[in-house]
PDB file of C-alpha atoms in Angstrom:
ATOM      1  CA  MET L 188     -33.111 -66.869   0.908  1.00  0.00           C
ATOM      2  CA  THR L 189     -31.718 -70.394   0.792  1.00  0.00           C
ATOM      3  CA  MET L 190     -29.937 -71.476  -2.367  1.00  0.00           C
ATOM      4  CA  GLY L 191     -29.425 -75.168  -2.629  1.00  0.00           C
ATOM      5  CA  VAL L 192     -31.000 -77.649  -0.280  1.00  0.00           C
ATOM      6  CA  ASP L 193     -32.600 -76.098   2.784  1.00  0.00           C
ATOM      7  CA  PRO L 194     -30.316 -77.028   5.699  1.00  0.00           C
ATOM      8  CA  ARG L 195     -33.345 -78.262   7.667  1.00  0.00           C
ATOM      9  CA  ASP L 196     -33.884 -80.897   4.969  1.00  0.00           C
ATOM     10  CA  LEU L 197     -30.363 -82.308   5.214  1.00  0.00           C
ATOM     11  CA  GLY L 198     -29.636 -85.389   7.256  1.00  0.00           C
ATOM     12  CA  ASP L 199     -26.979 -85.060   9.943  1.00  0.00           C
ATOM     13  CA  GLU L 200     -24.242 -86.661   7.831  1.00  0.00           C
ATOM     14  CA  ASP L 201     -25.059 -84.460   4.846  1.00  0.00           C
ATOM     15  CA  LEU L 202     -25.116 -81.329   6.983  1.00  0.00           C
ATOM     16  CA  ILE L 203     -21.707 -82.111   8.453  1.00  0.00           C
ATOM     17  CA  ARG L 204     -20.299 -82.993   5.016  1.00  0.00           C
ATOM     18  CA  GLU L 205     -21.548 -79.688   3.599  1.00  0.00           C
ATOM     19  CA  LEU L 206     -20.060 -77.746   6.522  1.00  0.00           C
ATOM     20  CA  ARG L 207     -16.694 -79.448   6.108  1.00  0.00           C
ATOM     21  CA  HIS L 208     -16.677 -78.689   2.391  1.00  0.00           C
ATOM     22  CA  LEU L 209     -17.508 -75.023   2.953  1.00  0.00           C
ATOM     23  CA  HIS L 210     -14.730 -74.683   5.489  1.00  0.00           C
ATOM     24  CA  GLU L 211     -12.297 -76.393   3.096  1.00  0.00           C
ATOM     25  CA  THR L 212     -13.140 -73.922   0.315  1.00  0.00           C
ATOM     26  CA  ARG L 213     -13.314 -70.728   2.393  1.00  0.00           C
ATOM     27  CA  THR L 214      -9.773 -69.482   1.832  1.00  0.00           C
ATOM     28  CA  GLU L 215      -9.897 -70.054  -1.917  1.00  0.00           C
ATOM     29  CA  THR L 216     -13.200 -68.182  -2.101  1.00  0.00           C
ATOM     30  CA  LEU L 217     -11.856 -65.322   0.005  1.00  0.00           C
ATOM     31  CA  PHE L 218      -8.675 -64.925  -2.043  1.00  0.00           C
ATOM     32  CA  HIS L 219      -9.995 -65.604  -5.531  1.00  0.00           C
ATOM     33  CA  GLY L 220     -13.801 -65.542  -5.588  1.00  0.00           C
ATOM     34  CA  SER L 221     -15.925 -62.702  -6.874  1.00  0.00           C
ATOM     35  CA  ASP L 222     -17.713 -60.469  -4.383  1.00  0.00           C
ATOM     36  CA  ASP L 223     -20.937 -62.342  -5.150  1.00  0.00           C
ATOM     37  CA  ALA L 224     -19.260 -65.710  -4.598  1.00  0.00           C
ATOM     38  CA  LEU L 225     -17.816 -64.588  -1.274  1.00  0.00           C
ATOM     39  CA  GLU L 226     -21.170 -63.194  -0.151  1.00  0.00           C
ATOM     40  CA  ARG L 227     -22.936 -66.425  -1.114  1.00  0.00           C
ATOM     41  CA  HIS L 228     -20.262 -68.538   0.569  1.00  0.00           C
ATOM     42  CA  THR L 229     -20.679 -66.516   3.753  1.00  0.00           C
ATOM     43  CA  SER L 230     -24.476 -66.708   3.750  1.00  0.00           C
ATOM     44  CA  ARG L 231     -24.489 -70.453   3.041  1.00  0.00           C
ATOM     45  CA  THR L 232     -21.992 -71.032   5.828  1.00  0.00           C
ATOM     46  CA  GLN L 233     -24.232 -69.073   8.206  1.00  0.00           C
ATOM     47  CA  GLU L 234     -27.263 -71.101   7.135  1.00  0.00           C
ATOM     48  CA  LEU L 235     -25.523 -74.429   7.670  1.00  0.00           C
ATOM     49  CA  GLU L 236     -23.800 -73.413  10.905  1.00  0.00           C
ATOM     50  CA  GLY L 237     -27.098 -72.064  12.240  1.00  0.00           C
ATOM     51  CA  GLU L 238     -28.787 -75.371  11.520  1.00  0.00           C
ATOM     52  CA  TYR L 239     -25.943 -77.300  13.147  1.00  0.00           C
ATOM     53  CA  LEU L 240     -26.186 -75.166  16.293  1.00  0.00           C
ATOM     54  CA  ALA L 241     -29.975 -75.584  16.360  1.00  0.00           C
ATOM     55  CA  ARG L 242     -29.581 -79.359  16.236  1.00  0.00           C
ATOM     56  CA  TYR L 243     -26.711 -79.523  18.700  1.00  0.00           C
ATOM     57  CA  PRO L 244     -27.163 -76.685  21.213  1.00  0.00           C
ATOM     58  CA  ASP L 245     -25.352 -78.723  23.865  1.00  0.00           C
ATOM     59  CA  ARG L 246     -22.462 -79.752  21.647  1.00  0.00           C
ATOM     60  CA  GLN L 247     -19.282 -80.752  23.423  1.00  0.00           C
ATOM     61  CA  VAL L 248     -16.938 -77.788  23.754  1.00  0.00           C
ATOM     62  CA  ASP L 249     -13.226 -78.529  24.017  1.00  0.00           C
ATOM     63  CA  PRO L 250     -11.851 -76.714  27.096  1.00  0.00           C
ATOM     64  CA  GLU L 251      -8.697 -75.953  25.102  1.00  0.00           C
ATOM     65  CA  ARG L 252     -10.854 -73.832  22.765  1.00  0.00           C
ATOM     66  CA  LEU L 253     -11.939 -71.507  25.586  1.00  0.00           C
ATOM     67  CA  ARG L 254     -10.086 -68.428  26.763  1.00  0.00           C
ATOM     68  CA  GLU L 255      -9.244 -70.109  30.041  1.00  0.00           C
ATOM     69  CA  GLY L 256      -7.643 -72.992  28.139  1.00  0.00           C
ATOM     70  CA  ALA L 257      -5.602 -70.528  26.070  1.00  0.00           C
ATOM     71  CA  ARG L 258      -4.440 -68.758  29.228  1.00  0.00           C
ATOM     72  CA  GLN L 259      -3.325 -72.049  30.730  1.00  0.00           C
ATOM     73  CA  ARG L 260      -1.358 -72.926  27.582  1.00  0.00           C
ATOM     74  CA  SER L 261       0.450 -69.583  27.587  1.00  0.00           C
ATOM     75  CA  ALA L 262       1.320 -69.660  31.294  1.00  0.00           C
TER      76      ALA L 262
END
């Protein structure tokens, strides 16, 4: 069940803004939110991230964010 605007109805800029805001508020919700708030935060994040991945399946992946990149940094 989607609460708020269905992610499919958001424009690209709005979707990215919503994702950024959720990621900014995650720690505060984890540390101080109720169980219901944390559950809702998690489900909304999954909804928005799922929509982002559906729109950008071939998004650019930073090689430094891959295991191989981490191995090279630690060598």
